Amino acid sequence: MMVLLMLGLGGCKSNQNQSDYCTVKGTIKGLPNGTKLELLDGFDDFVVVGKGVVKDGTFEIHPTVSAPTHVYLYTQKDWLQLKDFILEPGIILVEVDADNIADMETGATGTVSNNIRRRVMEYDLRGDKDSADALRAEVMGAEQTGALALATINSWCKSSVQALDILDRLSPELAGLEYVAGLRAELAQRMKTEPRTEGSDIVPLYIDMNYPDVNGDSISLGAVVKNAANRYVIVDFWATWCSGCLEAMPRLKEIYATYHDKGLEVYGISVDAQFNRWKDYVAKNNLTWVNVCDGSGGRKKSKAWHDYALSGIPKTLLIDCESGEIIVRDGLVEIEAMLAKLLP
């Protein structure tokens, strides 16, 4: 496996025949003939590195890149994301079903990194956690890490300490990217609010924030943490435009109902730019915990997003009110398991 991974580190040279190296082709369901497609480079500020068009349910793109990268396949007009995968030497096979939103997560096949990523997905779907984790560990533990490790660093790594180590072992053609420099700074910030891990002496304390509630009154996280009635506080970063956030909301309501009387509070911070849309959702869905909105619209303008170095939402944290320490930074499954021990 490691030999194959090292082979996958080779670049798609711009002076080579693009039909033999870095060809992306496949089938598409749900899009009419003539639909224009674009490949966007996730490691280079989402610049367009290839274009194609749907013809008789198929497409073929010959990207112009000089090193492996993580790309996203979009429709040009409607800005519909279809897939993401690793662009590397070889013929990359992509099967798209534009009518099935779950299909977006299935990646591609045909080259080393994409085949490995697909195998991990298949193991996860089968519930074979051991095999999936072993394959992830092999990718992340390579002597020289490549595009697959870089593309999955936020989802496959258990801590920022581990992720920074992976960046230190990146292949030379990736190590110098501006994207990597920005990611390194983001990880260094994230360590400040990440539960203690081996190799780090940082005590992860919550960073205060102060935003308006549905009535326009400012409520700080610090005030909620310091409230004598609260023993633990969940901080839930979300937005009404985030499907994953909305899917998780019923479970958060169940957790709140179970543990609120035992000392749990929730500080829900939405990054919605549309205040009224957020306010209506809170009322309609009877979210009775502390709800505030920073009104930024997302990662580019949200101070809280940057303070907590979020890679995406939903994201939930669990704070110990006595110490102010963040003891869980993950999903609701992990937080619920921790609360079962802390608030029996």
mmCIF file of C-alpha atoms in Angstrom:
data_model
loop_
_atom_site.group_PDB
_atom_site.id
_atom_site.type_symbol
_atom_site.label_atom_id
_atom_site.label_comp_id
_atom_site.label_asym_id
_atom_site.label_seq_id
_atom_site.Cartn_x
_atom_site.Cartn_y
_atom_site.Cartn_z
ATOM 1 C CA MET A 1 0.000 0.000 0.000
ATOM 2 C CA MET A 2 2.764 2.457 0.869
ATOM 3 C CA VAL A 3 4.468 1.844 -2.484
ATOM 4 C CA LEU A 4 1.220 2.687 -4.237
ATOM 5 C CA LEU A 5 0.797 5.815 -2.139
ATOM 6 C CA MET A 6 4.280 6.995 -3.035
ATOM 7 C CA LEU A 7 3.535 6.408 -6.702
ATOM 8 C CA GLY A 8 0.446 8.530 -6.269
ATOM 9 C CA LEU A 9 2.583 11.500 -5.211
ATOM 10 C CA GLY A 10 3.803 12.095 -8.749
ATOM 11 C CA GLY A 11 2.453 15.206 -10.462
ATOM 12 C CA CYS A 12 0.383 15.645 -13.593
ATOM 13 C CA LYS A 13 3.031 17.335 -15.709
ATOM 14 C CA SER A 14 1.766 20.083 -17.988
ATOM 15 C CA ASN A 15 4.132 18.997 -20.777
ATOM 16 C CA GLN A 16 2.742 15.464 -20.863
ATOM 17 C CA ASN A 17 -0.128 14.181 -22.996
ATOM 18 C CA GLN A 18 -3.152 15.043 -20.888
ATOM 19 C CA SER A 19 -5.103 12.152 -22.438
ATOM 20 C CA ASP A 20 -2.662 9.740 -20.778
ATOM 21 C CA TYR A 21 -2.234 11.680 -17.538
ATOM 22 C CA CYS A 22 -4.920 13.500 -15.551
ATOM 23 C CA THR A 23 -7.941 12.576 -17.604
ATOM 24 C CA VAL A 24 -11.270 12.865 -15.793
ATOM 25 C CA LYS A 25 -14.224 11.156 -17.428
ATOM 26 C CA GLY A 26 -17.433 9.409 -16.573
ATOM 27 C CA THR A 27 -21.198 9.308 -16.734
ATOM 28 C CA ILE A 28 -23.797 11.784 -15.550
ATOM 29 C CA LYS A 29 -27.459 11.204 -14.742
ATOM 30 C CA GLY A 30 -29.901 14.024 -14.180
ATOM 31 C CA LEU A 31 -28.220 16.733 -16.284
ATOM 32 C CA PRO A 32 -29.190 17.641 -19.862
ATOM 33 C CA ASN A 33 -26.889 17.598 -22.867
ATOM 34 C CA GLY A 34 -24.836 20.750 -23.132
ATOM 35 C CA THR A 35 -24.498 21.301 -19.367
ATOM 36 C CA LYS A 36 -21.124 22.939 -18.817
ATOM 37 C CA LEU A 37 -18.874 21.557 -16.077
ATOM 38 C CA GLU A 38 -15.873 22.973 -14.206
ATOM 39 C CA LEU A 39 -13.160 21.480 -12.025
ATOM 40 C CA LEU A 40 -12.167 23.778 -9.146
ATOM 41 C CA ASP A 41 -8.852 23.444 -7.302
ATOM 42 C CA GLY A 42 -9.481 23.225 -3.559
ATOM 43 C CA PHE A 43 -5.784 23.756 -2.805
ATOM 44 C CA ASP A 44 -5.587 26.938 -4.902
ATOM 45 C CA ASP A 45 -8.470 29.203 -3.926
ATOM 46 C CA PHE A 46 -10.912 27.215 -6.084
ATOM 47 C CA VAL A 47 -9.529 28.389 -9.420
ATOM 48 C CA VAL A 48 -10.834 26.576 -12.492
ATOM 49 C CA VAL A 49 -8.366 23.915 -13.699
ATOM 50 C CA GLY A 50 -10.527 22.149 -16.255
ATOM 51 C CA LYS A 51 -13.785 22.400 -18.174
ATOM 52 C CA GLY A 52 -16.095 19.935 -19.884
ATOM 53 C CA VAL A 53 -19.608 19.498 -21.188
ATOM 54 C CA VAL A 54 -22.251 16.797 -20.823
ATOM 55 C CA LYS A 55 -22.824 14.853 -24.041
ATOM 56 C CA ASP A 56 -25.169 11.869 -24.190
ATOM 57 C CA GLY A 57 -24.859 11.351 -20.446
ATOM 58 C CA THR A 58 -21.057 11.363 -20.454
ATOM 59 C CA PHE A 59 -18.256 13.888 -20.041
ATOM 60 C CA GLU A 60 -14.477 14.104 -20.309
ATOM 61 C CA ILE A 61 -12.135 16.753 -18.921
ATOM 62 C CA HIS A 62 -8.381 17.180 -19.447
ATOM 63 C CA PRO A 63 -7.150 19.379 -16.567
ATOM 64 C CA THR A 64 -4.066 21.539 -16.795
ATOM 65 C CA VAL A 65 -2.218 21.171 -13.494
ATOM 66 C CA SER A 66 1.357 20.491 -12.452
ATOM 67 C CA ALA A 67 0.867 18.605 -9.162
ATOM 68 C CA PRO A 68 -1.741 16.448 -7.418
ATOM 69 C CA THR A 69 -4.588 18.408 -5.882
ATOM 70 C CA HIS A 70 -8.076 18.129 -4.429
ATOM 71 C CA VAL A 71 -10.746 19.175 -6.927
ATOM 72 C CA TYR A 72 -14.474 19.790 -6.922
ATOM 73 C CA LEU A 73 -16.694 19.104 -9.930
ATOM 74 C CA TYR A 74 -19.410 21.735 -10.370
ATOM 75 C CA THR A 75 -21.938 22.751 -12.973
ATOM 76 C CA GLN A 76 -20.887 26.099 -14.408
ATOM 77 C CA LYS A 77 -24.275 27.821 -14.579
ATOM 78 C CA ASP A 78 -26.175 26.686 -11.500
ATOM 79 C CA TRP A 79 -23.124 26.211 -9.271
ATOM 80 C CA LEU A 80 -24.224 22.692 -8.318
ATOM 81 C CA GLN A 81 -21.548 20.616 -6.611
ATOM 82 C CA LEU A 82 -21.419 17.108 -8.081
ATOM 83 C CA LYS A 83 -18.296 15.435 -6.653
ATOM 84 C CA ASP A 84 -14.917 15.975 -5.070
ATOM 85 C CA PHE A 85 -11.860 13.786 -5.587
ATOM 86 C CA ILE A 86 -8.072 13.728 -5.895
ATOM 87 C CA LEU A 87 -6.608 14.902 -9.206
ATOM 88 C CA GLU A 88 -3.470 12.849 -9.899
ATOM 89 C CA PRO A 89 -1.812 10.920 -12.757
ATOM 90 C CA GLY A 90 -4.057 8.431 -14.503
ATOM 91 C CA ILE A 91 -7.603 8.150 -15.751
ATOM 92 C CA ILE A 92 -10.057 9.176 -13.043
ATOM 93 C CA LEU A 93 -13.522 7.670 -13.347
ATOM 94 C CA VAL A 94 -16.475 9.643 -12.041
ATOM 95 C CA GLU A 95 -20.085 8.477 -11.947
ATOM 96 C CA VAL A 96 -22.544 11.268 -11.155
ATOM 97 C CA ASP A 97 -26.212 11.122 -10.202
ATOM 98 C CA ALA A 98 -27.229 14.772 -9.982
ATOM 99 C CA ASP A 99 -30.673 13.841 -8.622
ATOM 100 C CA ASN A 100 -29.224 12.094 -5.556
ATOM 101 C CA ILE A 101 -27.596 14.455 -3.056
ATOM 102 C CA ALA A 102 -25.927 11.530 -1.250
ATOM 103 C CA ASP A 103 -24.073 10.677 -4.455
ATOM 104 C CA MET A 104 -21.967 13.811 -4.013
ATOM 105 C CA GLU A 105 -20.068 12.097 -1.188
ATOM 106 C CA THR A 106 -18.993 8.986 -3.138
ATOM 107 C CA GLY A 107 -15.863 10.404 -4.794
ATOM 108 C CA ALA A 108 -14.180 8.773 -7.771
ATOM 109 C CA THR A 109 -12.140 5.696 -8.732
ATOM 110 C CA GLY A 110 -9.399 4.719 -11.159
ATOM 111 C CA THR A 111 -6.282 6.077 -9.451
ATOM 112 C CA VAL A 112 -4.430 5.145 -6.274
ATOM 113 C CA SER A 113 -5.670 7.867 -3.931
ATOM 114 C CA ASN A 114 -9.245 7.811 -5.181
ATOM 115 C CA ASN A 115 -9.446 4.034 -4.898
ATOM 116 C CA ILE A 116 -8.172 4.172 -1.322
ATOM 117 C CA ARG A 117 -10.657 6.889 -0.396
ATOM 118 C CA ARG A 118 -13.494 4.872 -1.900
ATOM 119 C CA ARG A 119 -12.424 1.796 0.094
ATOM 120 C CA VAL A 120 -12.520 3.811 3.313
ATOM 121 C CA MET A 121 -16.037 4.987 2.460
ATOM 122 C CA GLU A 122 -17.149 1.431 1.754
ATOM 123 C CA TYR A 123 -15.704 0.189 5.054
ATOM 124 C CA ASP A 124 -17.532 2.984 6.889
ATOM 125 C CA LEU A 125 -20.824 2.156 5.184
ATOM 126 C CA ARG A 126 -20.447 -1.495 6.186
ATOM 127 C CA GLY A 127 -19.708 -0.517 9.758
ATOM 128 C CA ASP A 128 -16.204 -1.978 9.536
ATOM 129 C CA LYS A 129 -14.581 0.715 11.662
ATOM 130 C CA ASP A 130 -11.366 -1.206 12.282
ATOM 131 C CA SER A 131 -10.599 -1.623 8.571
ATOM 132 C CA ALA A 132 -11.516 1.986 7.810
ATOM 133 C CA ASP A 133 -9.340 3.313 10.643
ATOM 134 C CA ALA A 134 -6.429 1.071 9.639
ATOM 135 C CA LEU A 135 -6.509 2.381 6.075
ATOM 136 C CA ARG A 136 -6.777 5.983 7.251
ATOM 137 C CA ALA A 137 -3.814 5.442 9.579
ATOM 138 C CA GLU A 138 -1.762 4.023 6.717
ATOM 139 C CA VAL A 139 -2.428 7.069 4.559
ATOM 140 C CA MET A 140 -1.743 9.533 7.364
ATOM 141 C CA GLY A 141 1.287 7.626 8.656
ATOM 142 C CA ALA A 142 3.183 7.508 5.359
ATOM 143 C CA GLU A 143 6.781 8.702 5.510
ATOM 144 C CA GLN A 144 5.834 11.316 2.904
ATOM 145 C CA THR A 145 2.186 12.358 2.850
ATOM 146 C CA GLY A 146 0.354 13.466 -0.267
ATOM 147 C CA ALA A 147 -2.812 15.019 -1.655
ATOM 148 C CA LEU A 148 -5.170 12.451 -0.126
ATOM 149 C CA ALA A 149 -3.844 13.096 3.377
ATOM 150 C CA LEU A 150 -4.028 16.849 2.834
ATOM 151 C CA ALA A 151 -7.571 16.701 1.444
ATOM 152 C CA THR A 152 -8.885 14.608 4.343
ATOM 153 C CA ILE A 153 -6.817 16.108 7.137
ATOM 154 C CA ASN A 154 -9.778 17.754 8.875
ATOM 155 C CA SER A 155 -12.055 14.719 8.684
ATOM 156 C CA TRP A 156 -9.554 11.896 9.229
ATOM 157 C CA CYS A 157 -7.316 13.365 11.935
ATOM 158 C CA LYS A 158 -8.185 13.025 15.591
ATOM 159 C CA SER A 159 -6.355 16.167 16.688
ATOM 160 C CA SER A 160 -4.578 19.250 15.445
ATOM 161 C CA VAL A 161 -1.332 17.829 16.826
ATOM 162 C CA GLN A 162 -1.674 14.846 14.478
ATOM 163 C CA ALA A 163 -2.675 17.105 11.570
ATOM 164 C CA LEU A 164 0.338 19.388 12.017
ATOM 165 C CA ASP A 165 2.606 16.333 12.000
ATOM 166 C CA ILE A 166 1.079 15.293 8.668
ATOM 167 C CA LEU A 167 1.767 18.748 7.233
ATOM 168 C CA ASP A 168 5.390 18.407 8.323
ATOM 169 C CA ARG A 169 5.681 15.267 6.156
ATOM 170 C CA LEU A 170 4.017 16.589 3.000
ATOM 171 C CA SER A 171 5.652 16.032 -0.375
ATOM 172 C CA PRO A 172 7.744 19.045 -1.525
ATOM 173 C CA GLU A 173 5.307 19.933 -4.327
ATOM 174 C CA LEU A 174 2.519 20.372 -1.765
ATOM 175 C CA ALA A 175 4.428 21.669 1.235
ATOM 176 C CA GLY A 176 5.015 25.110 -0.265
ATOM 177 C CA LEU A 177 1.382 25.858 -1.139
ATOM 178 C CA GLU A 178 -0.262 28.965 0.335
ATOM 179 C CA TYR A 179 -3.158 26.687 1.228
ATOM 180 C CA VAL A 180 -0.871 24.659 3.496
ATOM 181 C CA ALA A 181 0.452 27.791 5.205
ATOM 182 C CA GLY A 182 -3.102 28.920 5.904
ATOM 183 C CA LEU A 183 -4.098 25.477 7.148
ATOM 184 C CA ARG A 184 -1.086 25.376 9.453
ATOM 185 C CA ALA A 185 -2.142 28.692 11.019
ATOM 186 C CA GLU A 186 -5.729 27.448 11.350
ATOM 187 C CA LEU A 187 -4.602 24.264 13.109
ATOM 188 C CA ALA A 188 -2.389 26.221 15.500
ATOM 189 C CA GLN A 189 -5.435 28.322 16.420
ATOM 190 C CA ARG A 190 -7.688 25.273 16.703
ATOM 191 C CA MET A 191 -5.359 23.699 19.267
ATOM 192 C CA LYS A 192 -6.384 26.453 21.688
ATOM 193 C CA THR A 193 -9.960 25.130 21.833
ATOM 194 C CA GLU A 194 -9.345 21.439 21.305
ATOM 195 C CA PRO A 195 -9.519 18.952 24.217
ATOM 196 C CA ARG A 196 -6.129 18.086 25.660
ATOM 197 C CA THR A 197 -4.209 15.606 23.565
ATOM 198 C CA GLU A 198 -0.913 13.816 23.946
ATOM 199 C CA GLY A 199 1.894 16.055 22.726
ATOM 200 C CA SER A 200 0.213 19.334 23.659
ATOM 201 C CA ASP A 201 0.471 21.238 26.941
ATOM 202 C CA ILE A 202 -2.260 23.723 25.972
ATOM 203 C CA VAL A 203 -5.257 23.920 28.320
ATOM 204 C CA PRO A 204 -8.197 24.518 25.958
ATOM 205 C CA LEU A 205 -10.331 27.248 27.522
ATOM 206 C CA TYR A 206 -13.414 28.664 25.854
ATOM 207 C CA ILE A 207 -13.053 31.963 23.996
ATOM 208 C CA ASP A 208 -15.795 34.394 24.913
ATOM 209 C CA MET A 209 -18.230 35.780 22.362
ATOM 210 C CA ASN A 210 -21.139 38.196 22.585
ATOM 211 C CA TYR A 211 -24.009 38.232 20.068
ATOM 212 C CA PRO A 212 -27.690 39.286 19.969
ATOM 213 C CA ASP A 213 -30.530 36.905 20.741
ATOM 214 C CA VAL A 214 -33.925 36.854 18.977
ATOM 215 C CA ASN A 215 -34.944 39.998 20.890
ATOM 216 C CA GLY A 216 -31.778 41.856 19.959
ATOM 217 C CA ASP A 217 -30.291 41.622 23.450
ATOM 218 C CA SER A 218 -26.608 40.688 23.581
ATOM 219 C CA ILE A 219 -25.759 37.504 25.467
ATOM 220 C CA SER A 220 -22.177 36.428 26.059
ATOM 221 C CA LEU A 221 -20.967 32.865 26.255
ATOM 222 C CA GLY A 222 -19.077 33.851 29.391
ATOM 223 C CA ALA A 223 -22.291 34.838 31.155
ATOM 224 C CA VAL A 224 -23.818 31.455 30.383
ATOM 225 C CA VAL A 225 -20.722 29.526 31.508
ATOM 226 C CA LYS A 226 -20.513 31.524 34.750
ATOM 227 C CA ASN A 227 -24.194 31.097 35.561
ATOM 228 C CA ALA A 228 -24.273 29.176 38.838
ATOM 229 C CA ALA A 229 -27.174 27.047 37.588
ATOM 230 C CA ASN A 230 -25.070 25.584 34.794
ATOM 231 C CA ARG A 231 -22.548 22.772 35.177
ATOM 232 C CA TYR A 232 -21.863 22.176 31.496
ATOM 233 C CA VAL A 233 -22.535 24.186 28.340
ATOM 234 C CA ILE A 234 -22.827 22.908 24.792
ATOM 235 C CA VAL A 235 -21.775 25.440 22.169
ATOM 236 C CA ASP A 236 -23.514 24.636 18.899
ATOM 237 C CA PHE A 237 -22.242 26.373 15.756
ATOM 238 C CA TRP A 238 -24.888 26.150 13.028
ATOM 239 C CA ALA A 239 -26.912 27.944 10.329
ATOM 240 C CA THR A 240 -30.301 27.518 8.705
ATOM 241 C CA TRP A 241 -28.604 26.963 5.323
ATOM 242 C CA CYS A 242 -26.575 24.034 6.718
ATOM 243 C CA SER A 243 -28.444 20.762 6.053
ATOM 244 C CA GLY A 244 -26.225 18.803 8.452
ATOM 245 C CA CYS A 245 -26.981 21.314 11.194
ATOM 246 C CA LEU A 246 -30.736 20.969 10.732
ATOM 247 C CA GLU A 247 -30.510 17.171 10.643
ATOM 248 C CA ALA A 248 -28.697 17.248 14.002
ATOM 249 C CA MET A 249 -31.187 19.594 15.668
ATOM 250 C CA PRO A 250 -33.695 16.933 16.841
ATOM 251 C CA ARG A 251 -30.909 15.055 18.630
ATOM 252 C CA LEU A 252 -29.694 18.257 20.285
ATOM 253 C CA LYS A 253 -33.259 18.880 21.501
ATOM 254 C CA GLU A 254 -33.363 15.382 23.012
ATOM 255 C CA ILE A 255 -30.032 15.916 24.789
ATOM 256 C CA TYR A 256 -31.211 19.270 26.131
ATOM 257 C CA ALA A 257 -34.484 17.774 27.387
ATOM 258 C CA THR A 258 -32.603 14.950 29.130
ATOM 259 C CA TYR A 259 -29.889 16.966 30.850
ATOM 260 C CA HIS A 260 -31.072 20.564 31.204
ATOM 261 C CA ASP A 261 -32.543 20.027 34.666
ATOM 262 C CA LYS A 262 -29.264 18.396 35.718
ATOM 263 C CA GLY A 263 -27.184 21.448 34.855
ATOM 264 C CA LEU A 264 -26.787 21.528 31.076
ATOM 265 C CA GLU A 265 -27.274 24.654 28.989
ATOM 266 C CA VAL A 266 -26.891 25.147 25.242
ATOM 267 C CA TYR A 267 -25.429 28.267 23.630
ATOM 268 C CA GLY A 268 -26.518 28.027 19.997
ATOM 269 C CA ILE A 269 -24.668 30.423 17.723
ATOM 270 C CA SER A 270 -25.899 30.747 14.167
ATOM 271 C CA VAL A 271 -23.758 32.296 11.435
ATOM 272 C CA ASP A 272 -26.858 33.158 9.388
ATOM 273 C CA ALA A 273 -26.670 36.472 7.540
ATOM 274 C CA GLN A 274 -30.485 36.619 7.370
ATOM 275 C CA PHE A 275 -31.510 37.450 10.929
ATOM 276 C CA ASN A 276 -35.258 37.046 10.343
ATOM 277 C CA ARG A 277 -34.847 33.641 8.713
ATOM 278 C CA TRP A 278 -32.847 32.458 11.725
ATOM 279 C CA LYS A 279 -35.318 34.025 14.164
ATOM 280 C CA ASP A 280 -38.272 32.331 12.448
ATOM 281 C CA TYR A 281 -36.523 28.939 12.519
ATOM 282 C CA VAL A 282 -35.794 29.252 16.253
ATOM 283 C CA ALA A 283 -39.443 30.062 16.999
ATOM 284 C CA LYS A 284 -40.959 27.497 14.637
ATOM 285 C CA ASN A 285 -38.779 24.669 15.983
ATOM 286 C CA ASN A 286 -39.139 25.671 19.645
ATOM 287 C CA LEU A 287 -35.423 25.985 20.376
ATOM 288 C CA THR A 288 -35.705 26.997 24.027
ATOM 289 C CA TRP A 289 -32.036 27.254 24.940
ATOM 290 C CA VAL A 290 -29.829 30.334 24.536
ATOM 291 C CA ASN A 291 -29.831 31.299 20.862
ATOM 292 C CA VAL A 292 -27.711 34.051 19.326
ATOM 293 C CA CYS A 293 -26.786 35.047 15.783
ATOM 294 C CA ASP A 294 -23.531 36.601 14.613
ATOM 295 C CA GLY A 295 -25.050 37.609 11.260
ATOM 296 C CA SER A 296 -21.860 36.989 9.292
ATOM 297 C CA GLY A 297 -23.112 34.406 6.828
ATOM 298 C CA GLY A 298 -20.159 32.077 7.353
ATOM 299 C CA ARG A 299 -16.456 31.519 7.573
ATOM 300 C CA LYS A 300 -15.118 34.623 5.802
ATOM 301 C CA LYS A 301 -16.543 37.204 8.214
ATOM 302 C CA SER A 302 -17.370 35.366 11.446
ATOM 303 C CA LYS A 303 -15.038 36.238 14.323
ATOM 304 C CA ALA A 304 -16.283 33.249 16.323
ATOM 305 C CA TRP A 305 -15.587 30.984 13.331
ATOM 306 C CA HIS A 306 -11.985 32.180 13.264
ATOM 307 C CA ASP A 307 -11.550 32.202 17.049
ATOM 308 C CA TYR A 308 -12.547 28.541 17.180
ATOM 309 C CA ALA A 309 -10.845 27.720 13.836
ATOM 310 C CA LEU A 310 -13.840 25.876 12.466
ATOM 311 C CA SER A 311 -13.355 23.845 9.299
ATOM 312 C CA GLY A 312 -17.113 23.664 8.797
ATOM 313 C CA ILE A 313 -20.455 23.344 10.558
ATOM 314 C CA PRO A 314 -22.193 21.822 12.404
ATOM 315 C CA LYS A 315 -19.644 21.844 15.192
ATOM 316 C CA THR A 316 -20.401 21.265 18.845
ATOM 317 C CA LEU A 317 -18.263 21.826 21.945
ATOM 318 C CA LEU A 318 -18.799 20.854 25.564
ATOM 319 C CA ILE A 319 -17.510 23.233 28.252
ATOM 320 C CA ASP A 320 -16.952 22.412 31.923
ATOM 321 C CA CYS A 321 -18.358 25.495 33.650
ATOM 322 C CA GLU A 322 -16.241 25.086 36.780
ATOM 323 C CA SER A 323 -12.918 25.310 34.923
ATOM 324 C CA GLY A 324 -13.965 26.889 31.617
ATOM 325 C CA GLU A 325 -12.187 24.047 29.829
ATOM 326 C CA ILE A 326 -13.436 22.549 26.576
ATOM 327 C CA ILE A 327 -13.662 18.816 27.201
ATOM 328 C CA VAL A 328 -15.296 17.675 23.940
ATOM 329 C CA ARG A 329 -14.961 19.162 20.469
ATOM 330 C CA ASP A 330 -16.733 16.848 18.106
ATOM 331 C CA GLY A 331 -20.230 15.656 17.272
ATOM 332 C CA LEU A 332 -23.295 15.158 19.434
ATOM 333 C CA VAL A 333 -22.677 11.417 19.744
ATOM 334 C CA GLU A 334 -19.461 12.045 21.669
ATOM 335 C CA ILE A 335 -21.024 14.798 23.762
ATOM 336 C CA GLU A 336 -24.035 12.657 24.657
ATOM 337 C CA ALA A 337 -21.758 9.810 25.751
ATOM 338 C CA MET A 338 -19.741 12.209 27.921
ATOM 339 C CA LEU A 339 -22.870 13.730 29.510
ATOM 340 C CA ALA A 340 -24.146 10.265 30.395
ATOM 341 C CA LYS A 341 -21.058 9.901 32.599
ATOM 342 C CA LEU A 342 -20.972 13.463 33.942
ATOM 343 C CA LEU A 343 -24.691 13.956 34.609
ATOM 344 C CA PRO A 344 -26.088 10.462 35.358
#
